[in-house]
Short mmCIF file of C-alpha atoms and ligand atoms in Angstrom, two decimals:
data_model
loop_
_atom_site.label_atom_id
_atom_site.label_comp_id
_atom_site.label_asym_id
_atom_site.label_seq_id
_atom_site.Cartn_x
_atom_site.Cartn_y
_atom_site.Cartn_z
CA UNK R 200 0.00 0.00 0.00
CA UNK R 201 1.54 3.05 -0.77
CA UNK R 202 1.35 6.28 1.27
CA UNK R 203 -0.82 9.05 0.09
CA UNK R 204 1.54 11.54 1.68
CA UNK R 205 5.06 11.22 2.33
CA UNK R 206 7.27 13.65 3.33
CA UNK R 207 10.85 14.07 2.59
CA UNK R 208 13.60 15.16 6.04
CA UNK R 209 14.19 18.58 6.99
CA UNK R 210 17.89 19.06 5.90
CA UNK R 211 18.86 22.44 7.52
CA UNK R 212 17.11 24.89 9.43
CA UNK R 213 1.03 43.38 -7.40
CA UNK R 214 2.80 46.18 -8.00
CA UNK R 215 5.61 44.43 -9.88
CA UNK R 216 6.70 45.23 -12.93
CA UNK R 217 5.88 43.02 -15.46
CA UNK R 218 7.53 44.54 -18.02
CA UNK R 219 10.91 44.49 -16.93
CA UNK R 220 12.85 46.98 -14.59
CA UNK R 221 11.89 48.19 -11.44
CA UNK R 222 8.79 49.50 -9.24
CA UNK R 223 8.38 49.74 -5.72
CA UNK R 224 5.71 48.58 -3.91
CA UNK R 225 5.76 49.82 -0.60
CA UNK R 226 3.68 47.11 1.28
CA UNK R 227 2.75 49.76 3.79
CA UNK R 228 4.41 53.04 5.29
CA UNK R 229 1.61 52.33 8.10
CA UNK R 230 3.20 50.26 10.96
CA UNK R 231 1.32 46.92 11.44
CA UNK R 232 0.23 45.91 14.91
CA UNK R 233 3.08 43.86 15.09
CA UNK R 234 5.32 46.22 14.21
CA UNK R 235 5.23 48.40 18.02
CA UNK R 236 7.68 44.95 18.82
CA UNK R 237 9.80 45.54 15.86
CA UNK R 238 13.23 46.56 16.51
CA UNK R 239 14.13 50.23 15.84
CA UNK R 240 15.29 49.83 12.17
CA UNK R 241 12.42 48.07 11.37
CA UNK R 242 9.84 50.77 12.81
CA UNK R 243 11.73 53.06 11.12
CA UNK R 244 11.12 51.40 7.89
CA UNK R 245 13.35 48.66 5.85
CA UNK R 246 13.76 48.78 1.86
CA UNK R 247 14.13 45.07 0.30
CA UNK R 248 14.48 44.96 -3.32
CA UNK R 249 13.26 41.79 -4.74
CA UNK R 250 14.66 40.78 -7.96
CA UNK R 251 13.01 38.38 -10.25
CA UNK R 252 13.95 36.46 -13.41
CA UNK R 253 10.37 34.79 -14.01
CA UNK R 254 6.73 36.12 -12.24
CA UNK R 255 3.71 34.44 -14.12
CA UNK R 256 2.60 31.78 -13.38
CA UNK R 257 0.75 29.90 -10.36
CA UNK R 258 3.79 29.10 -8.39
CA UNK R 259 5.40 32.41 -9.10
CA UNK R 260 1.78 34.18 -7.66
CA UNK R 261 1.71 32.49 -4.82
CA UNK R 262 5.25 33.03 -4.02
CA UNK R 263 4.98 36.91 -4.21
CA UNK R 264 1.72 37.21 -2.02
CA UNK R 265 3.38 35.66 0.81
CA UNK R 266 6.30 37.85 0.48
CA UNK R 267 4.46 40.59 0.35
CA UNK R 268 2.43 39.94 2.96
CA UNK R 269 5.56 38.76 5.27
CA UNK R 270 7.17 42.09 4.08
CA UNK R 271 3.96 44.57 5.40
CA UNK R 272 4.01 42.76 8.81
CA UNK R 273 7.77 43.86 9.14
CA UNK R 274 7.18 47.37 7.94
CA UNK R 275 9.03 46.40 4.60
CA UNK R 276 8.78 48.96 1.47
CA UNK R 277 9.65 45.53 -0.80
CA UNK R 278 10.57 46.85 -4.50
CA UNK R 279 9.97 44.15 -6.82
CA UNK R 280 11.38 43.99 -10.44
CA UNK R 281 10.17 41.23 -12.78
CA UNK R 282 12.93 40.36 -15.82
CA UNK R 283 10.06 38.26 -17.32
CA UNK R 284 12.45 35.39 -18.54
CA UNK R 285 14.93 38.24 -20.16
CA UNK R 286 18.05 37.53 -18.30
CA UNK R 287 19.46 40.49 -19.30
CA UNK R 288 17.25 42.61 -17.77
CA UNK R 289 17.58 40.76 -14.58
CA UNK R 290 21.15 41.96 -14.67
CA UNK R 291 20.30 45.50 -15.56
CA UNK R 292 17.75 45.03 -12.28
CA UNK R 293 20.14 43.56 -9.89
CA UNK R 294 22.96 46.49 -10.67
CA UNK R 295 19.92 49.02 -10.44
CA UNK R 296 19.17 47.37 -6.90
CA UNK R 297 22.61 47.46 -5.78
CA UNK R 298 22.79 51.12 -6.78
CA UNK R 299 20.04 51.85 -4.81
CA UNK R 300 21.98 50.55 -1.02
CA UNK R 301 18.52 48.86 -0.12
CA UNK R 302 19.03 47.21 3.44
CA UNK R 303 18.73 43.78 1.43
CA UNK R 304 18.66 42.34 -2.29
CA UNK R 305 16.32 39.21 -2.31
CA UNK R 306 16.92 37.46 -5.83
CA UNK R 307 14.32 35.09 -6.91
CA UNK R 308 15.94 32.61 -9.54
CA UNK R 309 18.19 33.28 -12.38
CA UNK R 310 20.75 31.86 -14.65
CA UNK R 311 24.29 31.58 -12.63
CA UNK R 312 26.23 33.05 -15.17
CA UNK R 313 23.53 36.34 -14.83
CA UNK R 314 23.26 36.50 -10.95
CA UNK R 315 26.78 35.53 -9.87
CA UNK R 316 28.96 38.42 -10.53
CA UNK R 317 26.10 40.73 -9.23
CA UNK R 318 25.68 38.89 -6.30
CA UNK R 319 29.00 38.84 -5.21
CA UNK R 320 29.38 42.87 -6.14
CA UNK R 321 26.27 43.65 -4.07
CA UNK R 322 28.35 41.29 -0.83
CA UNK R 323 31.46 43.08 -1.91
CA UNK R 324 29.27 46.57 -0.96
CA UNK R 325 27.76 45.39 2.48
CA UNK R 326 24.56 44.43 1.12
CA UNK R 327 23.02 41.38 2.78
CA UNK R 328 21.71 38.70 0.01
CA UNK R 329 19.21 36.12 -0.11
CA UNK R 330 19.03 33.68 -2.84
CA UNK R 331 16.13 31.96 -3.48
CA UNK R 332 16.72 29.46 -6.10
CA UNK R 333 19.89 30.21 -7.29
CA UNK R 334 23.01 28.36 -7.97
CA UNK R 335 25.47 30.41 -5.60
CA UNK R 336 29.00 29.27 -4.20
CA UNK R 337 29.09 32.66 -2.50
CA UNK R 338 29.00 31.94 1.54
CA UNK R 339 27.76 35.04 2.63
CA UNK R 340 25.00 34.49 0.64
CA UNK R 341 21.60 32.77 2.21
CA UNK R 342 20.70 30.22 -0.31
CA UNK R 343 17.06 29.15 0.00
CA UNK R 344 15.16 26.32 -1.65
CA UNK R 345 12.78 23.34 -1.84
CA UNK R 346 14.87 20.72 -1.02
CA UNK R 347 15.06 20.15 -4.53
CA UNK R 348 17.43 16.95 -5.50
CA UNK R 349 15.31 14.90 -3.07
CA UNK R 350 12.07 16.51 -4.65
CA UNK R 351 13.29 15.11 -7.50
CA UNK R 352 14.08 11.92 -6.39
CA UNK R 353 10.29 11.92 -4.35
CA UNK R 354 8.21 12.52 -7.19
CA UNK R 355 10.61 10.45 -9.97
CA UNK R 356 10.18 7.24 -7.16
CA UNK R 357 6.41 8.32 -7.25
CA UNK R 358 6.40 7.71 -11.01
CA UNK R 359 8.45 4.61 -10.95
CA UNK R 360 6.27 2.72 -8.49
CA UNK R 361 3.06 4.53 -10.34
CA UNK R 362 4.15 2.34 -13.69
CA UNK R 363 5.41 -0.65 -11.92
CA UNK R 364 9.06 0.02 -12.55
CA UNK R 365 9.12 0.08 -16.16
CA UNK R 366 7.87 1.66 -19.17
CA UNK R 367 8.55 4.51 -21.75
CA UNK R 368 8.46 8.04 -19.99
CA UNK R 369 8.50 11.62 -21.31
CA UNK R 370 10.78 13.88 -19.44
CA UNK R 371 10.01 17.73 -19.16
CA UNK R 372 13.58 19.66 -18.54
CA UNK R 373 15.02 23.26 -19.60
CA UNK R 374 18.70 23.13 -18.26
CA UNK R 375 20.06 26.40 -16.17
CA UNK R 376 17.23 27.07 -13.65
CA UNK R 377 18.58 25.58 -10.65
CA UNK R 378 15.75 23.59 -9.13
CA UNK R 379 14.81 22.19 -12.61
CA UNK R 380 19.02 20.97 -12.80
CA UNK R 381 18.87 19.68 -8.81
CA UNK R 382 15.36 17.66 -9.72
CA UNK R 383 17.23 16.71 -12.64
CA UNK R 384 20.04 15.27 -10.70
CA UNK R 385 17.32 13.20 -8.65
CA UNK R 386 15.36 12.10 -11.90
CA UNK R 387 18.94 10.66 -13.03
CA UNK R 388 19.41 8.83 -9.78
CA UNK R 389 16.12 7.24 -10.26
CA UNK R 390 16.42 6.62 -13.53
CA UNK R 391 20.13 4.54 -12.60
CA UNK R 392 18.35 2.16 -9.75
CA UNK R 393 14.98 1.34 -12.18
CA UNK R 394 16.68 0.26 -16.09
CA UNK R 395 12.80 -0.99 -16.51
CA UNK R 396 12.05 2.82 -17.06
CA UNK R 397 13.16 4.25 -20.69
CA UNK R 398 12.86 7.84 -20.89
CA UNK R 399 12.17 8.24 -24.73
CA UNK R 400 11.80 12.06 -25.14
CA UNK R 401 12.96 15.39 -23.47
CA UNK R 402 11.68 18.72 -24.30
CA UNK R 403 10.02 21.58 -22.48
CA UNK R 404 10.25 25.45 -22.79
CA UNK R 405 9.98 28.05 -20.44
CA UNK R 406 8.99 31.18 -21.06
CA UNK R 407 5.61 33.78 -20.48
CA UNK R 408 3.33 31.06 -21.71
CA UNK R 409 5.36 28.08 -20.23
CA UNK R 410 2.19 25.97 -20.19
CA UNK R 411 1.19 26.55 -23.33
CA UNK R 412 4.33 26.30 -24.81
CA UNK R 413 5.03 23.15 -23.45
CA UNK R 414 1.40 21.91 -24.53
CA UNK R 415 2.96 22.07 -28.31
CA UNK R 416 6.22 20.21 -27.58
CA UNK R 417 3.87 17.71 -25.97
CA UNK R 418 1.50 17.35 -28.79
CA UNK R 419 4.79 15.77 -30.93
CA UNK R 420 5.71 13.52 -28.12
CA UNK R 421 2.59 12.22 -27.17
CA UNK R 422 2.48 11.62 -31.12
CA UNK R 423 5.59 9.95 -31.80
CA UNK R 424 5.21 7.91 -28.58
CA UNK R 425 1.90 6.00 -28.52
CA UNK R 426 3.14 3.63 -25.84
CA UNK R 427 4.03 6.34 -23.23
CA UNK R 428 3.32 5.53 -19.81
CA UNK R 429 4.06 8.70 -17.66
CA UNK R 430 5.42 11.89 -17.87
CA UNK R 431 7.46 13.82 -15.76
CA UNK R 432 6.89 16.79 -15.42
CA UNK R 433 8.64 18.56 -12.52
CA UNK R 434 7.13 21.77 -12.56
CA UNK R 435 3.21 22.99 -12.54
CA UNK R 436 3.87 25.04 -15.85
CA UNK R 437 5.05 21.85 -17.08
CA UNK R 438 2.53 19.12 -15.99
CA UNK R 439 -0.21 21.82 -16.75
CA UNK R 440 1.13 21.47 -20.54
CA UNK R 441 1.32 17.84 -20.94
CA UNK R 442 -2.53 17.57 -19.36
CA UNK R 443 -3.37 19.71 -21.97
CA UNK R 444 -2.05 17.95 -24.72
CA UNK R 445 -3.05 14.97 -23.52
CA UNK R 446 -6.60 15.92 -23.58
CA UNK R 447 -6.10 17.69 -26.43
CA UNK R 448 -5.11 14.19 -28.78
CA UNK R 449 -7.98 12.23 -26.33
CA UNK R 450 -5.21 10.48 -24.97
CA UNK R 451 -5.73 8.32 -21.90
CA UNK R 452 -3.75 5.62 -19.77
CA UNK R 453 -0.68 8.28 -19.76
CA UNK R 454 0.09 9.46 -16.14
CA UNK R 455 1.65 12.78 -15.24
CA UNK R 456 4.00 13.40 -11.99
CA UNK R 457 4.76 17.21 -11.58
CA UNK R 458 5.86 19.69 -9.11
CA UNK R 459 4.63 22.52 -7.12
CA UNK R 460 0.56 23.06 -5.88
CA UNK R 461 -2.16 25.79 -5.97
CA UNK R 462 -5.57 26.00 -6.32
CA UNK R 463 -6.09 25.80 -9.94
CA UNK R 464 -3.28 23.12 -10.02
CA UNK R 465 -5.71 20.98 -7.67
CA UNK R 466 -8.59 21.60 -10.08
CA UNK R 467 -6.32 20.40 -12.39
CA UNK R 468 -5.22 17.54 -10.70
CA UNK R 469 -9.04 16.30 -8.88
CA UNK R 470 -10.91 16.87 -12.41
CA UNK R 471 -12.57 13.41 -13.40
CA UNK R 472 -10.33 11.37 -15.14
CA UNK R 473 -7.20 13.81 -14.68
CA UNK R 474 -3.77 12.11 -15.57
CA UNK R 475 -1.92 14.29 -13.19
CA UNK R 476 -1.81 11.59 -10.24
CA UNK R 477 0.74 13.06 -8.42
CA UNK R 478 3.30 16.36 -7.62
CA UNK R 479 5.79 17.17 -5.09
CA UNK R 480 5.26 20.55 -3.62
CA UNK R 481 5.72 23.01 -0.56
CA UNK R 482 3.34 26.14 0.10
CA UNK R 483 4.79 28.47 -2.42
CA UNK R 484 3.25 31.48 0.11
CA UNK R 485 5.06 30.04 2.63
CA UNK R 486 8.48 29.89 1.04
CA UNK R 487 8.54 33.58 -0.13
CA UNK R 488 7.36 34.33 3.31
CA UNK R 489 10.87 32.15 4.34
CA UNK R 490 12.65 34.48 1.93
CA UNK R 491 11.65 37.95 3.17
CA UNK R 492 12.12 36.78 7.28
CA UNK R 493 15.35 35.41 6.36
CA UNK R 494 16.33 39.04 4.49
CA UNK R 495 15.07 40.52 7.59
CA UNK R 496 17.12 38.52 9.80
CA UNK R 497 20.43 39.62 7.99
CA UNK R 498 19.20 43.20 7.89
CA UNK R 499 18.72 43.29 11.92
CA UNK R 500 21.92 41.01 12.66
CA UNK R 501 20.77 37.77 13.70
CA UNK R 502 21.93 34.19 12.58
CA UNK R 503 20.60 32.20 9.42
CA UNK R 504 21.47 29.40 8.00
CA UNK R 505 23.70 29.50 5.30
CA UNK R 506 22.02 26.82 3.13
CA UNK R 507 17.74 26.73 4.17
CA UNK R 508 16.00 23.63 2.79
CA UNK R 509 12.31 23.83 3.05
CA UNK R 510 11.10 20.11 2.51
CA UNK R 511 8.47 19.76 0.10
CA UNK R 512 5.81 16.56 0.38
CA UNK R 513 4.36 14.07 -1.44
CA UNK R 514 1.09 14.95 -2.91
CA UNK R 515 -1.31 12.70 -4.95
CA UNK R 516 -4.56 12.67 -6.70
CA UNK R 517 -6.26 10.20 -4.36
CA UNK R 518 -5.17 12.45 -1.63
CA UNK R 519 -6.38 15.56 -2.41
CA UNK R 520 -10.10 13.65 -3.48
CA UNK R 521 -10.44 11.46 -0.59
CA UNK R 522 -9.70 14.75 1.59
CA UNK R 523 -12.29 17.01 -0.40
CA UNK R 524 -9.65 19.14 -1.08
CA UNK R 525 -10.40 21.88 -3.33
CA UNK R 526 -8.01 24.99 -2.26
CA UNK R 527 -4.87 25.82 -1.39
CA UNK R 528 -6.13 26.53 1.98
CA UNK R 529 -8.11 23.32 2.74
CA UNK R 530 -4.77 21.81 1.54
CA UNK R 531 -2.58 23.66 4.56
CA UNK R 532 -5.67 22.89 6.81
CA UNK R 533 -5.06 18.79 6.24
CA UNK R 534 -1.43 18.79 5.45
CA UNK R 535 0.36 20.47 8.55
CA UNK R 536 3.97 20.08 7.36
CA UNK R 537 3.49 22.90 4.48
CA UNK R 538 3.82 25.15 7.71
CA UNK R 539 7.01 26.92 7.82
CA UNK R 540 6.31 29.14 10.48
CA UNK R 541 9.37 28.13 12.16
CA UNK R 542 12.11 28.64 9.41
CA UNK R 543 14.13 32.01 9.19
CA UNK R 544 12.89 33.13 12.31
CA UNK R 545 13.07 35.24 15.70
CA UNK R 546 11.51 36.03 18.67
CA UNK R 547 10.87 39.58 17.34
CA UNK R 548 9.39 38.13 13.84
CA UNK R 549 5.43 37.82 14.89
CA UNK R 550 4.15 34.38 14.00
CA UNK R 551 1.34 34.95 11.48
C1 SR1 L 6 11.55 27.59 -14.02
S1 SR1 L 6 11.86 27.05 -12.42
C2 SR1 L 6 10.29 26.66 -11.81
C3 SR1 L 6 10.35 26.16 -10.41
O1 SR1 L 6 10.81 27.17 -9.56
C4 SR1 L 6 10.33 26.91 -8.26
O2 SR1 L 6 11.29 26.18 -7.59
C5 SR1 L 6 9.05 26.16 -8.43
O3 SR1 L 6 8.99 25.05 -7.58
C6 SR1 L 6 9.01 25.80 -9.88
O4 SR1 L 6 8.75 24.43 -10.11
#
């Protein structure tokens, strides 16, 4: 019998511009309740600039609310920039940040060879740095993410004992993002213990339209391979592509293990007849909630971790139908280890 939730171990610890460049949003010059307990810089007022490569999409969404919302309680002006995919102008909006001597740069993905140098220029000048999916050597850098090799390996495992060890599979990867390369590296590991599997395509795109974009490469594969069994699909953008195509050719019997979770991913997912079974996800409002306490922390002084893992779980079809879930929130209400409340934080950080 197979558990319908399993959870991988803890290993450590919109005003945005769309079209590029920067904006502020000031999430509120009004101090917060909270905020009589904040500590004198804080009440004062702290200036974050987040820096984006990618912002639409579900994950991305979700991801910036909680931010946000973690930013107002600490009396954060957050300025968010949004490169849309153009990595250039993710380096034009990290050297614009740095310029600007906020308290904090938060950078929210981007290709290594982009982010690197202007990471280490913006240390180099005293500004603390969190990296949020980003491949970073620097150490005075706080690199944040979703546990992401062993997501990999969760949801590939998923798949494999979801086909019965063996099989044709499609494989969705774009090489450079860093959690895409880290699930990679636990897809691979997968793939080495179960020679029953035979991964017959790759291909994937992502970009402003990532679903739909995918959704085309799809159509081929799903052509060319009549015999599929799965497809993995580590990414909601992703497996929201392949259902489409899927349904699009009338395709059945082909089963889909992604990544990530939100409320039209489990409408998605708990549709009759969906082939997404399964994805491995955290609460993408709670890790950009991680991200901003853990800027905050370096702003005031206190310890981090270096390296923060938030561990993502398990989460399948039968799941989310035999549990009536339907939301994002009735989700967090029946799967209690989405909460990181206790990640990145202080006493003086109010638990909300
Ligand atoms: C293009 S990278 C997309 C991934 O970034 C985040 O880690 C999300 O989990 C998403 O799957």
């Amino acid at each position: 019998m197979l558990p319908l939730v399993a959870t991988l171990a803890v290993l450590a610890g919109c005003g945005d511009n769309t079209g590029g460049g920067s904006d502020s949003e000031a999430a509120s010059s009004t101090p917060t309740a909270a905020a009589a307990k904040l500590p004198p810089k804080f009440e004062q007022g702290v200036k974050i600039a987040l820096v984006r490569q990618l912002g639409s999409g579900d994950f991305f969404q979700q991801w910036l609310l909680g931010a946000r919302e973690q930013a107002k309680a600490l009396n954060i002006d957050l300025r968010i920039s949004d490169a849309r995919n153009n990595n250039d102008q993710q380096a034009t909006d990290l050297q614009r940040a740095i310029d600007q001597k906020p308290d904090a740069i938060i950078v929210d993905h981007g290709l290594a060879s982009t982010v690197n140098p202007l990471i280490d220029k913006a240390v180099k000048a005293g500004i603390p740095v969190v990296a949020f999916d980003v491949e970073t050597s620097n150490k005075d850098v706080v690199s944040i993410q979703q546990s992401d090799v062993d997501a990999g390996k969760a949801i590939s495992e998923e798949m494999a004992k979801g086909i019965g060890g063996q099989g044709k599979v499609g494989y969705v990867y774009v090489a450079g993002f860093a959690p895409l390369d880290r699930r990679d590296s636990g897809w691979k590991e997968v793939k080495k213990a179960n020679p029953g599997l035979q991964q017959v395509a790759q291909f994937g795109k992502v970009s402003d339209a990532t679903a739909n974009d995918t959704q085309e490469q799809a159509n081929a594969v799903i052509t060319a391979h009549p015999d599929l069994k799965a497809v993995l699909a580590p990414y909601d953008e992703f497996a929201k592509g392949v259902v489409l195509a899927l349904g699009q050719a009338n395709k059945t019997g082909v089963k889909v293990y992604g990544a990530d979770i939100s409320t039209p991913d489990i409408a998605v997912m708990t549709k009759a007849d969906s082939p997404w079974v399964a994805t491995i996800a955290t609460d993408p409002a709670n890790v950009g909630r991680v991200a901003v306490r853990a800027a905050a922390l370096k702003v005031n002084g206190d310890p981090v971790d270096r390296d923060v893992l938030i561990k993502p779980s398990v989460i399948t079809q039968e799941f989310l139908r035999q549990n009536k879930i339907a939301t994002l929130e009735q989700l967090r209400a029946k799967l209690p280890q989405l909460d990181t409340r206790d990640t990145a934080t202080a006493d003086w950080i109010p638990k909300s």
